[in-house]
mmCIF file of C-alpha atoms in Angstrom:
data_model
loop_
_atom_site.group_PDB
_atom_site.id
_atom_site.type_symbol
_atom_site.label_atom_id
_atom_site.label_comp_id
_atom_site.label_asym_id
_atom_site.label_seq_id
_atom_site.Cartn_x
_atom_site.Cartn_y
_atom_site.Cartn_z
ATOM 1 C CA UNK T 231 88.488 90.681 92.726
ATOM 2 C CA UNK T 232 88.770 87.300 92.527
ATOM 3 C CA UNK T 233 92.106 85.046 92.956
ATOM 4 C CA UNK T 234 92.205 83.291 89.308
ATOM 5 C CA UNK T 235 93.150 86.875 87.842
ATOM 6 C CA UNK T 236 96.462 86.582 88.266
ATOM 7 C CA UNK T 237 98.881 83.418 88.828
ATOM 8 C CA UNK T 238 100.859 82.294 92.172
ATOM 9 C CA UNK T 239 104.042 83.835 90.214
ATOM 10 C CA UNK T 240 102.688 86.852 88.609
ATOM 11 C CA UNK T 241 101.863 87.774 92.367
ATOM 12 C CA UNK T 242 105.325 86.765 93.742
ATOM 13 C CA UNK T 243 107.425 88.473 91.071
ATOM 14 C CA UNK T 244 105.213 91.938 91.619
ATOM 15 C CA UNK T 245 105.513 91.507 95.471
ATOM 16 C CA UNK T 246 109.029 91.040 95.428
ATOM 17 C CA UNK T 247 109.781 93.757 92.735
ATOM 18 C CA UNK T 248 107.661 95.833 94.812
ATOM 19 C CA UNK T 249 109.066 94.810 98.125
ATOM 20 C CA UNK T 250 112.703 95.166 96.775
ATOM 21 C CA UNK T 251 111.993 98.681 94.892
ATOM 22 C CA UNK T 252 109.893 100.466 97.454
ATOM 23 C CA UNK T 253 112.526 99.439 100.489
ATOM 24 C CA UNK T 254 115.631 100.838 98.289
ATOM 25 C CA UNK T 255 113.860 104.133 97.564
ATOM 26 C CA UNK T 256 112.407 104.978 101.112
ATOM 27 C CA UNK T 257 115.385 103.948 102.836
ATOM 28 C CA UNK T 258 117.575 106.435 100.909
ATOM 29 C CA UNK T 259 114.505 108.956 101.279
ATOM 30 C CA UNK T 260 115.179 107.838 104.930
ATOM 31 C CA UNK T 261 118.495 108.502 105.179
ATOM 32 C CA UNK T 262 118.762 111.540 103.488
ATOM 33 C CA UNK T 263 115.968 113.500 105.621
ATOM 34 C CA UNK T 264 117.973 112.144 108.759
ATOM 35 C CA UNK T 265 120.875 113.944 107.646
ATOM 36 C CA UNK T 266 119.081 116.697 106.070
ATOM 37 C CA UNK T 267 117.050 117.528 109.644
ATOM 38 C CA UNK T 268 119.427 116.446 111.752
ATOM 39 C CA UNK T 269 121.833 119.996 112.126
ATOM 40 C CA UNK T 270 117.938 121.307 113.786
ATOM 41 C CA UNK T 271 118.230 118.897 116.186
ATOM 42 C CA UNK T 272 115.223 117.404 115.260
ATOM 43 C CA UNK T 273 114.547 113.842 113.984
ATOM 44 C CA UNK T 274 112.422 112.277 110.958
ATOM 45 C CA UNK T 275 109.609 112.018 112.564
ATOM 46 C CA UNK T 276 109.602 115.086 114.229
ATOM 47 C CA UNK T 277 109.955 116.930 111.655
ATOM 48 C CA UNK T 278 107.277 114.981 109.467
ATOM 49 C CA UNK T 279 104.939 116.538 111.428
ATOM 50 C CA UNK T 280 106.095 120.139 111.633
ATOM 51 C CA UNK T 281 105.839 119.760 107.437
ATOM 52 C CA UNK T 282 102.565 118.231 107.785
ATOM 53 C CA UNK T 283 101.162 121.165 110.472
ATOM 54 C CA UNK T 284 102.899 123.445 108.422
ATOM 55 C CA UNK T 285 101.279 122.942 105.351
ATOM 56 C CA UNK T 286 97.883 121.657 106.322
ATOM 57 C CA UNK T 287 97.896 125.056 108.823
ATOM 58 C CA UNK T 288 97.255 123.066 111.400
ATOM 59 C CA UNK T 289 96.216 119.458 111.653
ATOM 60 C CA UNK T 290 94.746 116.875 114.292
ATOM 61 C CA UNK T 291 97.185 114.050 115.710
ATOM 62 C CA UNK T 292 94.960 111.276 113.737
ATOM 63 C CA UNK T 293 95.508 113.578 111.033
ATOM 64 C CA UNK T 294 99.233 113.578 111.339
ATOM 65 C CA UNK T 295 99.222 109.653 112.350
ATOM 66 C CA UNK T 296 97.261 109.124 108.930
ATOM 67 C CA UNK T 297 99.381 110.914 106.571
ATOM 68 C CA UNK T 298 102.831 110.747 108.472
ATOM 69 C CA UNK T 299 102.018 106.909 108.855
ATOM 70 C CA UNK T 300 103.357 107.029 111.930
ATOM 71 C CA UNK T 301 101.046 104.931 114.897
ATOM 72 C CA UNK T 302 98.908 107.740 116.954
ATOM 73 C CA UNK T 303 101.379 107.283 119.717
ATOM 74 C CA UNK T 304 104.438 108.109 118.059
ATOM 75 C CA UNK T 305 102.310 110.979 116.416
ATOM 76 C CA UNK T 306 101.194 112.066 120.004
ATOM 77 C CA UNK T 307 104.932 111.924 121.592
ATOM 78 C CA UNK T 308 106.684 113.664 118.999
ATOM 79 C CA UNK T 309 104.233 116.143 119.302
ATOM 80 C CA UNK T 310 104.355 116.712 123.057
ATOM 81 C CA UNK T 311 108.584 116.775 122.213
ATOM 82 C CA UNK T 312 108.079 119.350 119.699
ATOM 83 C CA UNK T 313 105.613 121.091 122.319
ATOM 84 C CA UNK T 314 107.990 121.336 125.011
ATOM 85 C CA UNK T 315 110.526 122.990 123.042
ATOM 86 C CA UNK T 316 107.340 125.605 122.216
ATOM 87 C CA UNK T 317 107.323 124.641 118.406
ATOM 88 C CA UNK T 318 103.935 124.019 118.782
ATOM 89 C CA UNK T 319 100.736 124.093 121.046
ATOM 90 C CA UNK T 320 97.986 121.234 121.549
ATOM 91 C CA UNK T 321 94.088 122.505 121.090
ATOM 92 C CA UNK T 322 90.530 121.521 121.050
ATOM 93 C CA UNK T 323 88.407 122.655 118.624
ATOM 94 C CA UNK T 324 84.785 123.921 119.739
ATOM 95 C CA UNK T 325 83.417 121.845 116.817
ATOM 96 C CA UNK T 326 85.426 118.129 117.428
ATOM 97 C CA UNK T 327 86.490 118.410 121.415
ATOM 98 C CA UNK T 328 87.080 114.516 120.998
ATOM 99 C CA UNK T 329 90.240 115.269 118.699
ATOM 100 C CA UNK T 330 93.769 116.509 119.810
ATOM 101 C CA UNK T 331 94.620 119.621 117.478
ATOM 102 C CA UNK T 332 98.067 120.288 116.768
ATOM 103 C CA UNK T 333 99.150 124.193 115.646
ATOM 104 C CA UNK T 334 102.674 125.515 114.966
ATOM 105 C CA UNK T 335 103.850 128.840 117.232
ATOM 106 C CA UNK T 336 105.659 130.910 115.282
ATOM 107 C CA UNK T 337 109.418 129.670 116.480
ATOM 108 C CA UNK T 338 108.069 126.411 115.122
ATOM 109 C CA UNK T 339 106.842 128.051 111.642
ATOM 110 C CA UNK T 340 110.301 129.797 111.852
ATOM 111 C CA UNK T 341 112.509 126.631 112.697
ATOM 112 C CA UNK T 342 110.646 124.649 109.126
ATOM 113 C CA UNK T 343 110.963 127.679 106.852
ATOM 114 C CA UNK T 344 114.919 127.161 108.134
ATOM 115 C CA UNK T 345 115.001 123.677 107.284
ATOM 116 C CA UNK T 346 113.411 124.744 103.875
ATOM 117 C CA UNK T 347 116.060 127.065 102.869
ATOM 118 C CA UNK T 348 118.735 124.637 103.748
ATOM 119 C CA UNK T 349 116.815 121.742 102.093
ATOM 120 C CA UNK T 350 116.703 124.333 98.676
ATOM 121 C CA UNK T 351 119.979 125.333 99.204
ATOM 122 C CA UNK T 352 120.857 121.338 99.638
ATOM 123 C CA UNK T 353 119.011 120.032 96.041
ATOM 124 C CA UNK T 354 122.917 117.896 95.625
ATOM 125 C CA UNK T 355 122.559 116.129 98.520
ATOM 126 C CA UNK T 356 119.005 114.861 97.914
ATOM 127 C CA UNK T 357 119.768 111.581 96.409
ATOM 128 C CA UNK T 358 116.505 110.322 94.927
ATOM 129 C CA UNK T 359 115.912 113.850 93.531
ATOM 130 C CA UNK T 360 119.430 113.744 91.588
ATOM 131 C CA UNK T 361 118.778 110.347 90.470
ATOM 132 C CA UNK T 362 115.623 111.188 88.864
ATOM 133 C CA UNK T 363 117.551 113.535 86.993
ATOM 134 C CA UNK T 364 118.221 111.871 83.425
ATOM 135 C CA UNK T 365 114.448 111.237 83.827
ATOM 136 C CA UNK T 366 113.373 114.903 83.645
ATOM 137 C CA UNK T 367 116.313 115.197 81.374
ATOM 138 C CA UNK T 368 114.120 112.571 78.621
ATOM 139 C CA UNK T 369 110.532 113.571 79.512
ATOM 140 C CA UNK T 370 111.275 117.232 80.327
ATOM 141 C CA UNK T 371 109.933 116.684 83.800
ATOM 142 C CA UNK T 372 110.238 114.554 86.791
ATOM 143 C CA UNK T 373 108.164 110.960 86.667
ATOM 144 C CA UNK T 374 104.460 111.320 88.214
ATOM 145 C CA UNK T 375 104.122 107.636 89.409
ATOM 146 C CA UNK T 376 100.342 107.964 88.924
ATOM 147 C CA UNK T 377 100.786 103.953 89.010
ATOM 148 C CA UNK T 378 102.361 104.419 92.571
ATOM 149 C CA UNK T 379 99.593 106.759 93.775
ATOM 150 C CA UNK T 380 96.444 104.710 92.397
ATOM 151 C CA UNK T 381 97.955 101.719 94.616
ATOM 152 C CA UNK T 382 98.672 104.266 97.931
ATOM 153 C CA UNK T 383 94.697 105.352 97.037
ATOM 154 C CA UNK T 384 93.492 102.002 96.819
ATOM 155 C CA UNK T 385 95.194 101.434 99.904
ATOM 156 C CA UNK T 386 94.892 104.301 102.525
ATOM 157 C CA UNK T 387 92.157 105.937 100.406
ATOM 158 C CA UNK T 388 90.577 108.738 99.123
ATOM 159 C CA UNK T 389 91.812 110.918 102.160
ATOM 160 C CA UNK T 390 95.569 110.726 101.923
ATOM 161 C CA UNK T 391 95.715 111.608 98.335
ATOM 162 C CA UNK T 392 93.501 114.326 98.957
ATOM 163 C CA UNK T 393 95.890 115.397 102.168
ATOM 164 C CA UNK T 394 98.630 115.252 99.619
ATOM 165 C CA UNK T 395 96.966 117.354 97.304
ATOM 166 C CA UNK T 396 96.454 120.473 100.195
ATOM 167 C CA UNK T 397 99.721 120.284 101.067
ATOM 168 C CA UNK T 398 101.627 120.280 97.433
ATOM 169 C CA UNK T 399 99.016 123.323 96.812
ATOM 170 C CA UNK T 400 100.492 124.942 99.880
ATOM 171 C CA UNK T 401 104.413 124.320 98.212
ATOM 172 C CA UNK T 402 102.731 126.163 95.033
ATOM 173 C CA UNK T 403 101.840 129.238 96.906
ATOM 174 C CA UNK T 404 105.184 129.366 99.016
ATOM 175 C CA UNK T 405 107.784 128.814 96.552
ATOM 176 C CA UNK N 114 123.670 117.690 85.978
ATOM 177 C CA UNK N 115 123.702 121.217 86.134
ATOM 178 C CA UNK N 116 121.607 122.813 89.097
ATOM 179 C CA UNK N 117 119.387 124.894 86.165
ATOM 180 C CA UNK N 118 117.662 121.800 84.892
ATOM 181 C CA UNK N 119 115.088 122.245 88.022
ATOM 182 C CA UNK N 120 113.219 124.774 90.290
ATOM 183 C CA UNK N 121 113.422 124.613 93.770
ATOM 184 C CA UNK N 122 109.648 124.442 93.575
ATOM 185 C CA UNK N 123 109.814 121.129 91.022
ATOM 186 C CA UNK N 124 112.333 119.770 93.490
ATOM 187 C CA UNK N 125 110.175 120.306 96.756
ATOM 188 C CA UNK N 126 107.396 119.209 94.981
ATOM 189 C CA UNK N 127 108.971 116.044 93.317
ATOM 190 C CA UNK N 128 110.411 115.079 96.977
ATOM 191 C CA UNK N 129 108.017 115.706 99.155
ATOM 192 C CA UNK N 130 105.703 113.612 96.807
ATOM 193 C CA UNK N 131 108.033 110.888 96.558
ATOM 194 C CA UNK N 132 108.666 110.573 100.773
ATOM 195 C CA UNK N 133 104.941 110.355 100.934
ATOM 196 C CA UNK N 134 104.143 107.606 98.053
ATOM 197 C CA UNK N 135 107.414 105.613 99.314
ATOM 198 C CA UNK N 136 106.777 105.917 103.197
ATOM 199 C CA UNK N 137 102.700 104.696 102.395
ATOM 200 C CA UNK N 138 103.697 101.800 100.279
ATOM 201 C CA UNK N 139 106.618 100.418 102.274
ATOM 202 C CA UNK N 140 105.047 100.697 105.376
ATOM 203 C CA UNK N 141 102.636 98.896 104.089
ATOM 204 C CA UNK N 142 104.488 96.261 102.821
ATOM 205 C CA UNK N 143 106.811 95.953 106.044
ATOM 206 C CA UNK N 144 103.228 95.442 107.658
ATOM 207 C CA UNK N 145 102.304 92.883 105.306
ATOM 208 C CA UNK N 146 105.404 91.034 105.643
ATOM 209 C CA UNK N 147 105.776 91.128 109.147
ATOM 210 C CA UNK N 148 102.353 89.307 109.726
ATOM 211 C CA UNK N 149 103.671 86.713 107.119
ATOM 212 C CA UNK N 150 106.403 85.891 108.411
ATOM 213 C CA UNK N 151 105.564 85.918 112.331
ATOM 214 C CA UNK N 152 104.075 82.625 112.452
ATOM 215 C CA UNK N 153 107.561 81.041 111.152
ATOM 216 C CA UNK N 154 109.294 82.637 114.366
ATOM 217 C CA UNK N 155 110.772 85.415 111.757
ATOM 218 C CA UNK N 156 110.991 88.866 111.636
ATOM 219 C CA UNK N 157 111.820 91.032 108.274
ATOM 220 C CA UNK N 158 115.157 90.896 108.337
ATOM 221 C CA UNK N 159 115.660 87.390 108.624
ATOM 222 C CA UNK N 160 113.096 86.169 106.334
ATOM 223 C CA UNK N 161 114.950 88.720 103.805
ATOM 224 C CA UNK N 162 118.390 86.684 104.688
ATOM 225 C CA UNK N 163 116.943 83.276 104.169
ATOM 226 C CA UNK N 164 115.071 84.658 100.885
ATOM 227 C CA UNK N 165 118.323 86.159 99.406
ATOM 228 C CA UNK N 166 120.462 83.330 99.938
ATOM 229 C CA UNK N 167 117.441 80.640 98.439
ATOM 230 C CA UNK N 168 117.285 82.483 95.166
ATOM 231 C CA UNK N 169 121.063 83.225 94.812
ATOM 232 C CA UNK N 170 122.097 80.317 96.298
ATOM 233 C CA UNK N 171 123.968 81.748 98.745
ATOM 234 C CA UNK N 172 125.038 84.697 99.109
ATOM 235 C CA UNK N 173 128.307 86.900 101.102
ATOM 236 C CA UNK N 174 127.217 89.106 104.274
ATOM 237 C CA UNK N 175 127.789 92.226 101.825
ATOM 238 C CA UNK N 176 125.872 91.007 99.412
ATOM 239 C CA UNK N 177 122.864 90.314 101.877
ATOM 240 C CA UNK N 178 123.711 94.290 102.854
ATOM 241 C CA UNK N 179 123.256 95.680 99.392
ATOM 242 C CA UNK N 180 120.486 93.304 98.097
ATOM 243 C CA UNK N 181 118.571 93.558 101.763
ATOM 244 C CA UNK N 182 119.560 97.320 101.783
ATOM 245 C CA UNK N 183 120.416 96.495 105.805
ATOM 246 C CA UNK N 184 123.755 97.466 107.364
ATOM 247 C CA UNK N 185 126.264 94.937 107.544
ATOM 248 C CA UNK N 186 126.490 95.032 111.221
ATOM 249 C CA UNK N 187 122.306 94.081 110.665
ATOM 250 C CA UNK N 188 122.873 91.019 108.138
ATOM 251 C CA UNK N 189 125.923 89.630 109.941
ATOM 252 C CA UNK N 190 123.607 89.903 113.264
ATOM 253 C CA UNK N 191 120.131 88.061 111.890
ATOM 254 C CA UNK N 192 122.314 85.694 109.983
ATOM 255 C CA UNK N 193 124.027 84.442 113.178
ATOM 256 C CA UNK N 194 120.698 84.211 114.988
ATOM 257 C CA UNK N 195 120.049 81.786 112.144
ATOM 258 C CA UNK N 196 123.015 79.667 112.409
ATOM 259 C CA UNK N 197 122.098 79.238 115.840
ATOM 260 C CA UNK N 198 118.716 77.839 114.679
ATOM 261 C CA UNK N 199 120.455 75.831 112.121
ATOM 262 C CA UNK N 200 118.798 77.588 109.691
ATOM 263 C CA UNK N 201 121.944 78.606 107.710
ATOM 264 C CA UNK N 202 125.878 78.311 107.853
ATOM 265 C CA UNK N 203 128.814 80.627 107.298
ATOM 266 C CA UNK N 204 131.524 79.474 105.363
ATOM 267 C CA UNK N 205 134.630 81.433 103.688
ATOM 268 C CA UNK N 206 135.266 80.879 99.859
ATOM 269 C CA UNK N 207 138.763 79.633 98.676
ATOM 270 C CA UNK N 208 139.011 82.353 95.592
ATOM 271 C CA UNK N 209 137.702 84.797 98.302
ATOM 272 C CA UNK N 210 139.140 84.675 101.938
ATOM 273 C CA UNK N 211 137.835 88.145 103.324
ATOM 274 C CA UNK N 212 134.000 87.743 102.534
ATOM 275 C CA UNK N 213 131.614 85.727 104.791
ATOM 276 C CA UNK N 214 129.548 83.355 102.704
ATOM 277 C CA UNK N 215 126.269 82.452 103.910
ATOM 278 C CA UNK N 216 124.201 78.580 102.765
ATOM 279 C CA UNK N 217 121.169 77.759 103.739
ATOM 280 C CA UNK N 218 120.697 74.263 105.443
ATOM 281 C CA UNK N 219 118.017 72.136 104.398
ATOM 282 C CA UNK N 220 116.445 72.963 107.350
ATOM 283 C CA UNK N 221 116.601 76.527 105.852
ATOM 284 C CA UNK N 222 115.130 75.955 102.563
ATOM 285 C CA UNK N 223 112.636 73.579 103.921
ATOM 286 C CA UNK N 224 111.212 76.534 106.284
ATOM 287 C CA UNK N 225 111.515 78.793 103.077
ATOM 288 C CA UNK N 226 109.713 76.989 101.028
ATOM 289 C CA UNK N 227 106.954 76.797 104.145
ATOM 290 C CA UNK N 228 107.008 80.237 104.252
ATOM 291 C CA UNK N 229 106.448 80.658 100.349
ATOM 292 C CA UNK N 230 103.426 78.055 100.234
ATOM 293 C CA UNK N 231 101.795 80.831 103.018
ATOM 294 C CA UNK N 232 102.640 83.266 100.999
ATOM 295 C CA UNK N 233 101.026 81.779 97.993
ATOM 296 C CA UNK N 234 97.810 80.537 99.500
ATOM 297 C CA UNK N 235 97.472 84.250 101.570
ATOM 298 C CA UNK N 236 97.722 86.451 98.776
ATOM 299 C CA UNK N 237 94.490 87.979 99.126
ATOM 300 C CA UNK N 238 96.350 89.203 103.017
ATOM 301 C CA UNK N 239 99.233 90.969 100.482
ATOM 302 C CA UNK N 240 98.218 94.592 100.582
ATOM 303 C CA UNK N 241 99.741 96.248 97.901
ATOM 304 C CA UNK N 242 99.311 93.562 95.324
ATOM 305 C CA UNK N 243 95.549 93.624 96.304
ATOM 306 C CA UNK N 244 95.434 97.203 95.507
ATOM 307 C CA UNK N 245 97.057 96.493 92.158
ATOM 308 C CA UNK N 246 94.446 94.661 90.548
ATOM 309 C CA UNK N 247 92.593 97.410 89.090
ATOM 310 C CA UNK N 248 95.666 98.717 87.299
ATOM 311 C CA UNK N 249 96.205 94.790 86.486
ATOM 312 C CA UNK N 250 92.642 94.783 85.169
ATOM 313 C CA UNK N 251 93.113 98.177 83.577
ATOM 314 C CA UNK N 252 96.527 96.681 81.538
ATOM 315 C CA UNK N 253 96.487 93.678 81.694
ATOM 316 C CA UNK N 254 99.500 93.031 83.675
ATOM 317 C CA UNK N 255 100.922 94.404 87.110
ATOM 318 C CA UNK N 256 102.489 97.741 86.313
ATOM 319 C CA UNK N 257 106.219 97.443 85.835
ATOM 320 C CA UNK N 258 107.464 100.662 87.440
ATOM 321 C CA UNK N 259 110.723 101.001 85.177
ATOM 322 C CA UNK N 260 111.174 104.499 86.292
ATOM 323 C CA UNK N 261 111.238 103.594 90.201
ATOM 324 C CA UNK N 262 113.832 100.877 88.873
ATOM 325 C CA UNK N 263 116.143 103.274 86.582
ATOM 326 C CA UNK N 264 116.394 105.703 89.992
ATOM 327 C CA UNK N 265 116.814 102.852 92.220
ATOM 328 C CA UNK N 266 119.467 101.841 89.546
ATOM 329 C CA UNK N 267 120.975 105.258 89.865
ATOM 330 C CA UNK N 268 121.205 105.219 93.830
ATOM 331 C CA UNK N 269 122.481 101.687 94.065
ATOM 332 C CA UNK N 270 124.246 100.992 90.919
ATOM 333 C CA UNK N 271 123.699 98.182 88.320
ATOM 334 C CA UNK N 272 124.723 95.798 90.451
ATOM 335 C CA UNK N 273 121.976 96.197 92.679
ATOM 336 C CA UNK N 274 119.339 95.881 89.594
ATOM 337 C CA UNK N 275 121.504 92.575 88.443
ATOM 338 C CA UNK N 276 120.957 90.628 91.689
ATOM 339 C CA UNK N 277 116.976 91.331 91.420
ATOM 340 C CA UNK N 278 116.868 90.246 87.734
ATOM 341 C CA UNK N 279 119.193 86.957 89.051
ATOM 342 C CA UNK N 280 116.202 86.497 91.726
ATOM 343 C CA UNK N 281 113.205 86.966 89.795
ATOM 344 C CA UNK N 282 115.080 84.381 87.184
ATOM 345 C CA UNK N 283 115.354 82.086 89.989
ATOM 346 C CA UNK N 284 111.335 82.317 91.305
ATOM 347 C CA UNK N 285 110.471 81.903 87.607
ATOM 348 C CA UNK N 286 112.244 78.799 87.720
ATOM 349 C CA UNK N 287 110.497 77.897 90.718
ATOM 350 C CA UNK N 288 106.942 78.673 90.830
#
């Protein structure tokens, strides 16, 4: 791609529209799933990765490190947190004995499906959801962002999407 | 809004979706800025101080809160480091006694304006506008993302979408 396809302002105005945008919505995301998890006594990252072992039945800690974006060390200690309180046990696999593999135990199963009822039972207090209301309310649904997620694919690639895929097929089949 | 107009399942969905998309593209863009910045002996925060108060010309400590969506506690903290490097100054406003106003020096636009030329001559560093140029290509213009700014407009009120418009006004002026 090469630099003369766009000027010095179109770039500034999209980065800071961008920078000012995505930081407003993630850090109400934020604060809502702090408050939403919190009453479990778990925190946001923490529970990131019971969702994302959850749902992907399993996953490896570069797995959860890649989709959580979290660095492989905070992936790794809120793991071994979440495995001293027997949520979940480490593994190798015969196949991949280089990778860490993470599995729920069924308290830990049990302890998500809890914060699930009290996050469907909780719709009001999700912020971004509520304000993407008198969206659904014009287009009879909520927005896609297919914008958003060609720029996350062009960026973490082909992978994540397809990560995110699994585990909104897995929300299908639950609820 | 009445609690009929969605599923739980459309709600899950439409959240979970939305924590992914926003964690992957913020992070990214706090990476981004971070390794912009470093080399001025700035972190996030205060590079987001000195830009707020360049393009509205000053600015009060809450209005560096809302705008930089940072506590108070957080802007009143990073602007005082930068009154120490003479970067800025704090002064109170006759019609308004109670706010703290904060003016950059010209020591503090000068290192701005450094920090923009970088900017401008490293755009092919800037992640997320990188992995925007096939949409670009595709439209012929960045994609505008009106429905991330009519929720963000929801969360934080109009007030929030005003100061943006009065920025990007400003770097249109500039650049």
């Amino acid at each position: 791609m090469s630099k003369e396809s766009y000027s010095i302002q179109e770039a500034i105005l999209y980065s800071h529209k961008m920078a000012q945008l995505s930081k407003a919505i993630w850090k109400q995301i934020e604060k809502d799933w702090q408050n939403w998890v919190k009453p479990f006594e778990l925190n946001l990252n923490e529970h990131h990765i019971l969702w994302i072992c959850y749902h992907l039945n399993g996953a490896s800690i570069s797995e959860i490190s890649q989709f959580g974006i979290m660095h492989v060390s905070t992936a790794f200690n809120f793991s071994k947190k979440l495995e001293e309180r027997e949520l979940l046990t480490f593994s190798k696999r015969e196949e991949d004995k280089r990778n860490t593999y993470v599995e729920l135990t069924d308290a830990g199963k049990k302890l998500f499906e809890e914060t699930m009822e009290a996050h469907a039972s909780g719709t009001d207090k999700n912020t971004v959801m509520q304000a993407s209301l008198p969206l659904k309310d014009l287009y009879g649904r909520f927005p896609e962002f297919q914008d958003l997620e060609a720029i996350v694919k062009n960026i973490y690639g082909d992978d994540y999407l397809e990560i995110l895929d699994r585990s909104i097929a897995s929300i299908r089949e639950e609820y």
